[in-house]
Short mmCIF file of C-alpha atoms and ligand atoms in Angstrom, two decimals:
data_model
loop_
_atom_site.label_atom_id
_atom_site.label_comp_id
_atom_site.label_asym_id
_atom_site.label_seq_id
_atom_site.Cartn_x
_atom_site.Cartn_y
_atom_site.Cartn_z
CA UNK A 14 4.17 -26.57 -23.00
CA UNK A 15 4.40 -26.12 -18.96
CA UNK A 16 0.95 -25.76 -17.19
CA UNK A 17 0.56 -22.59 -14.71
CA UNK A 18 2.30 -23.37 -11.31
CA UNK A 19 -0.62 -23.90 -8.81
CA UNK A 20 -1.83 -20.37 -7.28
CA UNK A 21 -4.19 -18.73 -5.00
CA UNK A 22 -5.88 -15.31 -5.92
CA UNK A 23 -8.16 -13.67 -3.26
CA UNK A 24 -10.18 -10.66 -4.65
CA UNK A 25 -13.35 -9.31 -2.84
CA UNK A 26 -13.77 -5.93 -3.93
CA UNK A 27 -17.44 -6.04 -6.27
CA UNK A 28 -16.67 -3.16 -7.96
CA UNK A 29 -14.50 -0.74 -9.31
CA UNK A 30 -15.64 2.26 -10.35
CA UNK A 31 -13.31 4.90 -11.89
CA UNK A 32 -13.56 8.38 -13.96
CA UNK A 33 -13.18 11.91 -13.23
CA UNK A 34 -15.93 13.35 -10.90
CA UNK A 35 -17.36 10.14 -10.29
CA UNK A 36 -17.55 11.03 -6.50
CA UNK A 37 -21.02 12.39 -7.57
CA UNK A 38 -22.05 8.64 -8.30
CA UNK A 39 -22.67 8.07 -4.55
CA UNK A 40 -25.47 8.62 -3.86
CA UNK A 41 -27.09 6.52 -6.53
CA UNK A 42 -24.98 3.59 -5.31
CA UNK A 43 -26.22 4.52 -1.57
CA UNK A 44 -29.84 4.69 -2.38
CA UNK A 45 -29.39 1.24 -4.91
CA UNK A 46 -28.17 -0.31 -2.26
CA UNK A 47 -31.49 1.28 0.10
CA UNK A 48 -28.97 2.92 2.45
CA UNK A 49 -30.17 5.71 4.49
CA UNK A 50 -27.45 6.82 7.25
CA UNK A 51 -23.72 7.59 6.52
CA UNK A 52 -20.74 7.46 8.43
CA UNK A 53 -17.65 8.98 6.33
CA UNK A 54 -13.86 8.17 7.75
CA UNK A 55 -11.92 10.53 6.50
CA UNK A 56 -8.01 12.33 6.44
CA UNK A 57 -8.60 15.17 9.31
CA UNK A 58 -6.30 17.50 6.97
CA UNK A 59 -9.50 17.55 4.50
CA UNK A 60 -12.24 18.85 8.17
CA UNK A 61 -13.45 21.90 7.24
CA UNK A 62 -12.35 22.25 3.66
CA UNK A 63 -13.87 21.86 0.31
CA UNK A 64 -13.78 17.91 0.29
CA UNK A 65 -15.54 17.82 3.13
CA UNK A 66 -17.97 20.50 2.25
CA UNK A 67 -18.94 18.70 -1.39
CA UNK A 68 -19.37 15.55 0.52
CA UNK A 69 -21.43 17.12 3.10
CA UNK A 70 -23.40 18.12 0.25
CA UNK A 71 -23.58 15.71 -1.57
CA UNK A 72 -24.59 12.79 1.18
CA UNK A 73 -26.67 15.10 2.69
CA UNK A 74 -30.21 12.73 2.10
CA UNK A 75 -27.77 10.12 4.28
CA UNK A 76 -27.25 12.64 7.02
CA UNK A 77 -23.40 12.32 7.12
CA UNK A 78 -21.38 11.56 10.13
CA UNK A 79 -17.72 12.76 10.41
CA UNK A 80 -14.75 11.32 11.76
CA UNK A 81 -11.27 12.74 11.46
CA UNK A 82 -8.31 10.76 11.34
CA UNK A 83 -4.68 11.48 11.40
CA UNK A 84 -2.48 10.71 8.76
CA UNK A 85 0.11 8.83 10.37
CA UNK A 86 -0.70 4.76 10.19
CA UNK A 87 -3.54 4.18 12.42
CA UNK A 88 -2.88 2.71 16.17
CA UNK A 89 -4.98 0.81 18.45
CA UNK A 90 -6.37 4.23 20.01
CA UNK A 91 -7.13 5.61 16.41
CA UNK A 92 -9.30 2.31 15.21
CA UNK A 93 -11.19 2.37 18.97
CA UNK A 94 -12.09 6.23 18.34
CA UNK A 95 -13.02 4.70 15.05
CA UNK A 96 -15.02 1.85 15.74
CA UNK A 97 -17.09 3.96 18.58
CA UNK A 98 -17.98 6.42 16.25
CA UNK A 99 -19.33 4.04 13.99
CA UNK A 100 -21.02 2.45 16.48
CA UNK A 101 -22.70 5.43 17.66
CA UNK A 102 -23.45 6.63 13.98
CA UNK A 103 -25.33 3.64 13.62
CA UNK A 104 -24.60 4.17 10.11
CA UNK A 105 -25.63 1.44 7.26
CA UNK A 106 -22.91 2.85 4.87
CA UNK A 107 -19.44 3.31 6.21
CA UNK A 108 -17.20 5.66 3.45
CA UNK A 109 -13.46 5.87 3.94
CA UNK A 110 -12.07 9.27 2.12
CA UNK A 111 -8.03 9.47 2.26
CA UNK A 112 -5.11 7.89 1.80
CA UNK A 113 -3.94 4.42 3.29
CA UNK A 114 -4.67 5.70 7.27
CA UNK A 115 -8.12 6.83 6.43
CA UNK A 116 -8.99 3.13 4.50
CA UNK A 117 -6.95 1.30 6.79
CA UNK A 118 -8.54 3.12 10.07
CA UNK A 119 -12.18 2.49 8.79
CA UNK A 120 -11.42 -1.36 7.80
CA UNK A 121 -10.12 -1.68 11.01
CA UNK A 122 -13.03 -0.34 12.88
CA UNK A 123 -15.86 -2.03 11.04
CA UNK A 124 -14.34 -5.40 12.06
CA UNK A 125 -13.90 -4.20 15.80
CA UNK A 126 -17.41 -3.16 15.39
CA UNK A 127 -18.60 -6.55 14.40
CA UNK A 128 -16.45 -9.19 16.22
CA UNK A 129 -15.73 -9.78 20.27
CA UNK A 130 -12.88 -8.84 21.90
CA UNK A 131 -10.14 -6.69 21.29
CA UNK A 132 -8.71 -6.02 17.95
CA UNK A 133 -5.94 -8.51 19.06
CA UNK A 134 -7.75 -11.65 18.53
CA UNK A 135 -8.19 -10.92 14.87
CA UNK A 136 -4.47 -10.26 14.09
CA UNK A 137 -3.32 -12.98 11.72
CA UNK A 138 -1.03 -11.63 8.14
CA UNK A 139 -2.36 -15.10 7.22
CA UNK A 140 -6.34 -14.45 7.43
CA UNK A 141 -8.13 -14.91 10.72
CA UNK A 142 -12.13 -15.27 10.39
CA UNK A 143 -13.85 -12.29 11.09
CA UNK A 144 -17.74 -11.69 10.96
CA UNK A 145 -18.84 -9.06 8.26
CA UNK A 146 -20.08 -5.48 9.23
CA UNK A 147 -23.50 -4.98 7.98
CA UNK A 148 -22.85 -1.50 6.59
CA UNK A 149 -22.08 -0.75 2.65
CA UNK A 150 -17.96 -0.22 2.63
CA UNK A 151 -16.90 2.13 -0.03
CA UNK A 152 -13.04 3.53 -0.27
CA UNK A 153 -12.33 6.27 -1.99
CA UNK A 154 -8.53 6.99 -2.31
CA UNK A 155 -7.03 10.49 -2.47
CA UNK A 156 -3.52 9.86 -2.88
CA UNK A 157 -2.14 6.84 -4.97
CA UNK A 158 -0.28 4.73 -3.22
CA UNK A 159 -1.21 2.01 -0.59
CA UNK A 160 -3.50 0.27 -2.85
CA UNK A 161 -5.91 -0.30 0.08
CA UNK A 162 -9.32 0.43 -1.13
CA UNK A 163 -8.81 -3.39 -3.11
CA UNK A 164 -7.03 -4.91 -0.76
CA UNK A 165 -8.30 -7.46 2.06
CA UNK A 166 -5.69 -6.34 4.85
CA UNK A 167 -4.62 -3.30 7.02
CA UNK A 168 -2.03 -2.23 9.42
CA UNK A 169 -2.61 -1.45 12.91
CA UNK A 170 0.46 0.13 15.14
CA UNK A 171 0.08 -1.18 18.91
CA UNK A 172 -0.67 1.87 20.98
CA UNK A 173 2.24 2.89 23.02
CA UNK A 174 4.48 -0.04 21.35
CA UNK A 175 6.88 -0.83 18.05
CA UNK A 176 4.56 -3.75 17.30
CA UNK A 177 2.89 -3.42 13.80
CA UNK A 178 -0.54 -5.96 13.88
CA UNK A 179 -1.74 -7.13 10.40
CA UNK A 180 -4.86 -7.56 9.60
CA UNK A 181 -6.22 -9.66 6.40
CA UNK A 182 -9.93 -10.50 6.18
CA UNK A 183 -12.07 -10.36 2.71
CA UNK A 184 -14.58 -9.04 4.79
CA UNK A 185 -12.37 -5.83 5.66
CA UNK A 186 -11.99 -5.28 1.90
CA UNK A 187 -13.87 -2.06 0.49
CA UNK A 188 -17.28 -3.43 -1.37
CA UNK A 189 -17.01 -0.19 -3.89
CA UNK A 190 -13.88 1.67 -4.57
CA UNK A 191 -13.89 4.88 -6.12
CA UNK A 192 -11.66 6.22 -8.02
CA UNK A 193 -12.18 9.77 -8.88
CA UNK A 194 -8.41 11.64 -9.87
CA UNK A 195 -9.98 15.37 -9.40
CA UNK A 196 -9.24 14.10 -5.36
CA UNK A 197 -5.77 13.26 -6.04
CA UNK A 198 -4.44 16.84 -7.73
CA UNK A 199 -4.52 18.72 -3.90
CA UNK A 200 -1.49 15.89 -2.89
CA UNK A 201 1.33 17.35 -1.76
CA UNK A 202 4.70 16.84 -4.04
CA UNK A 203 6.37 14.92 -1.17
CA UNK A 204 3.22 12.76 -0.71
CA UNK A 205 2.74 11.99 -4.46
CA UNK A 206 6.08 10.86 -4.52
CA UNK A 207 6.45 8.93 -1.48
CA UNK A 208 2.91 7.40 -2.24
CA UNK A 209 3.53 6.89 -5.81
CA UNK A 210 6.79 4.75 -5.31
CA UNK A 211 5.53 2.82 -2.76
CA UNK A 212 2.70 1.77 -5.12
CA UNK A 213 5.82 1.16 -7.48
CA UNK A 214 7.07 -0.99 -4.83
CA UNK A 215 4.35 -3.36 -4.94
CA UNK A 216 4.24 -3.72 -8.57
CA UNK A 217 7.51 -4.25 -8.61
CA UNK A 218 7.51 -6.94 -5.46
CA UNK A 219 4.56 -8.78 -6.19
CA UNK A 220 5.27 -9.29 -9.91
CA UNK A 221 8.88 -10.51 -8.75
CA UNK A 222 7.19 -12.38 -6.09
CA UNK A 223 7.88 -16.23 -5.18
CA UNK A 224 3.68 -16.25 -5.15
CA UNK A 225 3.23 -14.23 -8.68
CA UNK A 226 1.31 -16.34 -11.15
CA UNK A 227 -1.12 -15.76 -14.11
CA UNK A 228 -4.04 -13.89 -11.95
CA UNK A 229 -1.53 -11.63 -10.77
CA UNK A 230 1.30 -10.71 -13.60
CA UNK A 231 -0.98 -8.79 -15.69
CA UNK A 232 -2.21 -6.48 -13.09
CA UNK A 233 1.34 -5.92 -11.63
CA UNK A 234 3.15 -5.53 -14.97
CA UNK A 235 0.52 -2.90 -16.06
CA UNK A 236 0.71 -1.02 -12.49
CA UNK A 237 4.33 -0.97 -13.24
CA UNK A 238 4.02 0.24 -16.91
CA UNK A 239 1.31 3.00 -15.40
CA UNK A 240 3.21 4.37 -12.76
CA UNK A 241 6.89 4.45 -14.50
CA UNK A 242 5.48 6.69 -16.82
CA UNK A 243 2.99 8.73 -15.05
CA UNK A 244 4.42 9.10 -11.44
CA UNK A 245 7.45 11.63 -12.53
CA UNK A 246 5.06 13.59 -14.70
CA UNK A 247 2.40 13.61 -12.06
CA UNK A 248 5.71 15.00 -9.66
CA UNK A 249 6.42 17.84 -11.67
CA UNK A 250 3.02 18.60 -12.68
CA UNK A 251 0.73 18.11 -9.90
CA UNK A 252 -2.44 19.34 -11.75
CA UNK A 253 -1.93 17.10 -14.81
CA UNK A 254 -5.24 14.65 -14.34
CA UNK A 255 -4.06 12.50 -17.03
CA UNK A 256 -0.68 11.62 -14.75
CA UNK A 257 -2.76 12.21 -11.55
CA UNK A 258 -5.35 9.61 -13.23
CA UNK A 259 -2.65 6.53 -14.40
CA UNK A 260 -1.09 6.85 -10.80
CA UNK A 261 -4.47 6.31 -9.24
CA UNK A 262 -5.26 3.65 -12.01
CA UNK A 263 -1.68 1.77 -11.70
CA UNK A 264 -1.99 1.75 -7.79
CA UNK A 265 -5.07 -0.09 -7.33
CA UNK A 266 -3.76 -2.29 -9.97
CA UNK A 267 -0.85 -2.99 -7.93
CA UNK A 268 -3.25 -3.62 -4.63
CA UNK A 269 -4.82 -6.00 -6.43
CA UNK A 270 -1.71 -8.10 -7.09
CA UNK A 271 -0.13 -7.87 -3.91
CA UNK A 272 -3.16 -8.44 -2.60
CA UNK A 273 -2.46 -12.42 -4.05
CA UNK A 274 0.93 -12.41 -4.41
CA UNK A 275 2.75 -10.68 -1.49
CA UNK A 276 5.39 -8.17 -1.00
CA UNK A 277 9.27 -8.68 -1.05
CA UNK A 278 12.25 -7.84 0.64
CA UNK A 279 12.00 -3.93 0.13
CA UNK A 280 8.56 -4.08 2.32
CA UNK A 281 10.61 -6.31 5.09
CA UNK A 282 13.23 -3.52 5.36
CA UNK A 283 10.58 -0.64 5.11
CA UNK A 284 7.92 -2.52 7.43
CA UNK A 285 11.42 -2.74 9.87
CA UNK A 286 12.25 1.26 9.65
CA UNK A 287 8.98 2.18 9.83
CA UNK A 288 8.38 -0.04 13.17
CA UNK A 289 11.56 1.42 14.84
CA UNK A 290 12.63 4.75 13.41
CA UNK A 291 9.25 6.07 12.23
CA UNK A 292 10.12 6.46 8.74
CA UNK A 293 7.22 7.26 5.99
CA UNK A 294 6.43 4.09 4.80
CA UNK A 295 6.93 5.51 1.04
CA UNK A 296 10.25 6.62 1.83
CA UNK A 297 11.37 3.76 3.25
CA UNK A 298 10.66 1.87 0.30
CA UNK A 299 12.34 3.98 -2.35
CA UNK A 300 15.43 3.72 0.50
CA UNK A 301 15.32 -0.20 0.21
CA UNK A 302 13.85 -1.27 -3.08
CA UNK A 303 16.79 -0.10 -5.56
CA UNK A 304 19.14 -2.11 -2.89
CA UNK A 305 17.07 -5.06 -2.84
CA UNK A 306 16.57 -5.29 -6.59
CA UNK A 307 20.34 -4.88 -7.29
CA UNK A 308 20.41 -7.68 -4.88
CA UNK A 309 17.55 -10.02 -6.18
CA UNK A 310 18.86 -9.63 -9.95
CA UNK A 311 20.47 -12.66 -10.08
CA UNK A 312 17.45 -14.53 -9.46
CA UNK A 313 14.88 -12.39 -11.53
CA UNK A 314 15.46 -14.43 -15.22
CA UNK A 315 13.10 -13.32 -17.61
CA UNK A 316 11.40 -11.03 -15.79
CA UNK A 317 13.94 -8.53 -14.66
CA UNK A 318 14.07 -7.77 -18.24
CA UNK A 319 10.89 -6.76 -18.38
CA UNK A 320 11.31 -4.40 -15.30
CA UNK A 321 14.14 -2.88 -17.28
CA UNK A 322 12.40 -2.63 -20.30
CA UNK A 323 9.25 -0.54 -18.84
CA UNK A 324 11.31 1.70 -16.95
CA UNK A 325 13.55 2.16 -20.31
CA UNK A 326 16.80 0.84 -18.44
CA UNK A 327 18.98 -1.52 -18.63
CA UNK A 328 18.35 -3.56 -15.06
CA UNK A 329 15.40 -3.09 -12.79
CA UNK A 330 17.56 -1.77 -10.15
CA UNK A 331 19.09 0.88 -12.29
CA UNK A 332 15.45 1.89 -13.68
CA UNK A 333 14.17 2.18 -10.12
CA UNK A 334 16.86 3.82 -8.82
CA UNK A 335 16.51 6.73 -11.77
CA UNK A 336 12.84 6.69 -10.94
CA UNK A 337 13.70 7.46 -7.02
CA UNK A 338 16.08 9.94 -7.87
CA UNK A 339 13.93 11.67 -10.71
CA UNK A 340 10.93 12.24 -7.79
CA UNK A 341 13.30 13.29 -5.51
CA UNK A 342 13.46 10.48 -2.83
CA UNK A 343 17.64 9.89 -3.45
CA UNK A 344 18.20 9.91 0.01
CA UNK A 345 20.58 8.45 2.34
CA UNK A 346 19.55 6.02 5.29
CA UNK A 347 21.91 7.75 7.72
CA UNK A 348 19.13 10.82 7.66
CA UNK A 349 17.12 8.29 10.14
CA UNK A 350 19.54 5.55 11.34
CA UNK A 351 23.49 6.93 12.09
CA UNK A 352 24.39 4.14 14.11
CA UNK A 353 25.78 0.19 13.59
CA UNK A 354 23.05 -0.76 16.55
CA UNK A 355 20.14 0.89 14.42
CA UNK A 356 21.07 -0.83 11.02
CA UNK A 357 21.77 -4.15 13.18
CA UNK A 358 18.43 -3.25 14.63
CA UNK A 359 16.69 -2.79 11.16
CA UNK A 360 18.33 -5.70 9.58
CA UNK A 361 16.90 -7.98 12.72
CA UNK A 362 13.78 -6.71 12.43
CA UNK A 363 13.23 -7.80 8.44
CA UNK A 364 14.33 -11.31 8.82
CA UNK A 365 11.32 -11.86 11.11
CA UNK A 366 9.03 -10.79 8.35
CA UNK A 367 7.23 -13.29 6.31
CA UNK A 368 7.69 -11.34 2.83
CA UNK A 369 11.62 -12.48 2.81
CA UNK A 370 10.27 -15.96 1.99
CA UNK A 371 8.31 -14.95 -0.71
CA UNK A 372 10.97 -12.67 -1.77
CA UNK A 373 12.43 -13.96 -5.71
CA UNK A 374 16.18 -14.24 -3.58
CA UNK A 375 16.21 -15.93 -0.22
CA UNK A 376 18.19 -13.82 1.95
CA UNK A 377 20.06 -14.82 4.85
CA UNK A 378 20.79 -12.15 7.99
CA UNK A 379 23.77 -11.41 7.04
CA UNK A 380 23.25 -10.03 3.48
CA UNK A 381 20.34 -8.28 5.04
CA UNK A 382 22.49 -6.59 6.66
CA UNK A 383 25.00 -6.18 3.32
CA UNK A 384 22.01 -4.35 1.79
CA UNK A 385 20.45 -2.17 4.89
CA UNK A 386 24.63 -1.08 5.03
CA UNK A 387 24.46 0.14 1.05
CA UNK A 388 21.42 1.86 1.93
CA UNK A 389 23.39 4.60 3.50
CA UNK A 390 24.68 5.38 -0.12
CA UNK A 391 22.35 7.92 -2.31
CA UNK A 392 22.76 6.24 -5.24
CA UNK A 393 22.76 9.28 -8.13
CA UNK A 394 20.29 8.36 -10.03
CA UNK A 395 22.12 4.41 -11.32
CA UNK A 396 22.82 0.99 -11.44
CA UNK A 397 23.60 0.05 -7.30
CA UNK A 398 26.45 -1.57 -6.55
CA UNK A 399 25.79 -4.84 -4.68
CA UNK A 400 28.24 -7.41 -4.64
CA UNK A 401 26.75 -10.61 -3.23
CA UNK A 402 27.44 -14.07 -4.00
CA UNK A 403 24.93 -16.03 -5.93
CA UNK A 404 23.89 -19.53 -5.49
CA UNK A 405 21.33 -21.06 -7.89
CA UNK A 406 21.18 -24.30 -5.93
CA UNK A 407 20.47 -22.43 -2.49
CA UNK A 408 17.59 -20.73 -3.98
CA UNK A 409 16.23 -24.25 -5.33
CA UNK A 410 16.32 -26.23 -2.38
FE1 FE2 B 505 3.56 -0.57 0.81
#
């Protein structure tokens, strides 16, 4: 018998709480907690509809402050607009209501709020200290996908620049989150999808992760199992709770374990075309991660068989790429980079990411470049070709 490799696992969400309606339980965990003012963070495409009208409602003993946010991924401007809201709000329970902006926006904000300087000088993918904010932090996620409302980190585009800042703190992670799956049925096909895979994308990356271990396998495998089944049903039929309900469920299960173990090489490539050509972060995911898994096979062992078997395939690259093409994200890379300098530029731009280490396949530029070149193929739905030569020894030393 082999003991456990030695791991990390970094959780600091307290609670959990998930169930249909349970949106109504705030309050009671406002006034357990003897909270008395809110401020509520929230996707601006809910101002002035129903969501914000049953929250209004429904915090109305913590006299509820607004603030919209747009749902591109939050800049520098978008977290100060943010953090002086708070400030002024002088709220004692800070709510974030959306998808990943809206979380990653108010995490942001609370720990401009509470440390010096700018929001530079806590960058750090690593973990930089960060005083806690003294208000309540509660996400509630309306889309599956980014995982965010259990994870410790956010991402922060540079006003003005390419430059993506990460921040990772346990004292940005959500106290509460709240997972209700009424929120998630208004979602937008093209936003379930996108979401949905990238939440696939994480199961699948940090269970094939370098850093996976014991604390994390279970919650990725399950995420995976969740979403494969759930995420074309909840595509097709975007009322189904039950679907709308395992998405929500399987994405916060996969926050959790990338949360520990890290992302792969699909989130390098993504992280890379999101930077420079402003692709949804989703979509540039389901772009990479068939590619990338056709291309970490080799390396996968036991586990890529159990990939295959929950997505009822016979690799994990052919499984995934049936998945993108069954939600309708079988696209071609040349819709956002037709040129050899752009897929140069994108292939540049993932080797400087940190998830290639912890990637299951070490890559090296130049079958970066290999993969971000087969991207430009659609692949139909099956098994991507990737010829790459495989070297068991590299990958040990
Ligand atoms: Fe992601």
């Amino acid at each position: 018998m082999k003991a456990p490799a030695p791991f990390t696992f970094n959780h600091a969400t307290h609670r959990v709480v998930y169930g249909a309606g349970c949106l109504a339980q705030l309050p009671s965990m406002a006034s357990y907690e003897r909270r008395t003012r809110a401020f509520v963070v929230i996707d601006e495409f809910f101002i002035g509809g129903e969501l914000q009208a049953r929250l209004d409602d429904l915090l109305r003993p913590l006299s509820p402050r607004f603030h919209g946010v747009p749902r591109h991924e939050p800049d520098t401007d978008t977290v100060e607009a943010a953090r002086a809201a708070l400030v002024d709000s002088d709220a004692d329970i800070a709510i974030a209501v959306g998808g990943g902006s809206a979380m990653d926006t108010a995490k942001a904000a609370r720990m401009a709020a509470s440390n010096p300087g700018p929001i530079d000088d806590i960058v750090g993918p690593a973990g930089v200290f960060m005083h806690p904010h003294p208000s309540l932090f509660v996400c509630v996620p309306t889309t599956a996908g980014t995982g965010s409302e259990v994870s410790s980190s956010a991402i922060v585009a540079k006003s003005g620049t390419d430059y993506k800042m990460v921040l990772n703190s346990p004292e940005m992670s959500a106290r509460i989150a709240l997972l209700d799956p009424e929120l998630s049925v208004t979602a937008p096909a093209g936003v379930t999808a996108a979401s949905g895979y990238d939440a696939v994308t994480h199961a699948v990356e940090a269970f094939t992760s370098k850093l996976a271990g014991p604390m994390t396998d279970p919650f990725a495998r399950s995420a995976l199992s969740l979403l494969a089944t759930a995420l074309p049903v909840a595509c097709r039929e975007p009322e189904n709770l039950d679907a709308r309900a395992a998405c929500l469920v399987g994405s916060m299960q996969a926050g959790i374990a990338f949360n520990s173990a890290h992302l792969g090489l699909a989130h390098a490539i993504a992280g890379a075309l999101g930077a420079l050509n402003h692709v949804p972060h989703g979509l540039a995911n389901a772009l990479a991660l068939p590619w990338t898994m056709a291309y970490n096979q080799p390396a996968l062992g036991a586990k890529g068989d159990e990939i295959a078997h929950l997505l009822g395939a016979s690799t994990a690259a052919e499984g995934l790429s049936r998945l993108r093409c069954e939600v309708g994200l079988d696209q071609s890379l040349d819709d956002w980079v037709n040129d050899d300098t752009g897929r140069d530029n994108v292939a540049a731009g993932a080797m400087k990411s940190g998830q290639v280490r912890v990637n299951p396949r070490t890559p090296d530029a130049a079958a970066v470049r290999a993969i971000v070149e087969a991207m430009r193929t659609p692949t139909g739905g099956v098994q991507p070709e990737l010829a790459l030569e495989y070297s068991p020894r590299r990958e040990a030393s």
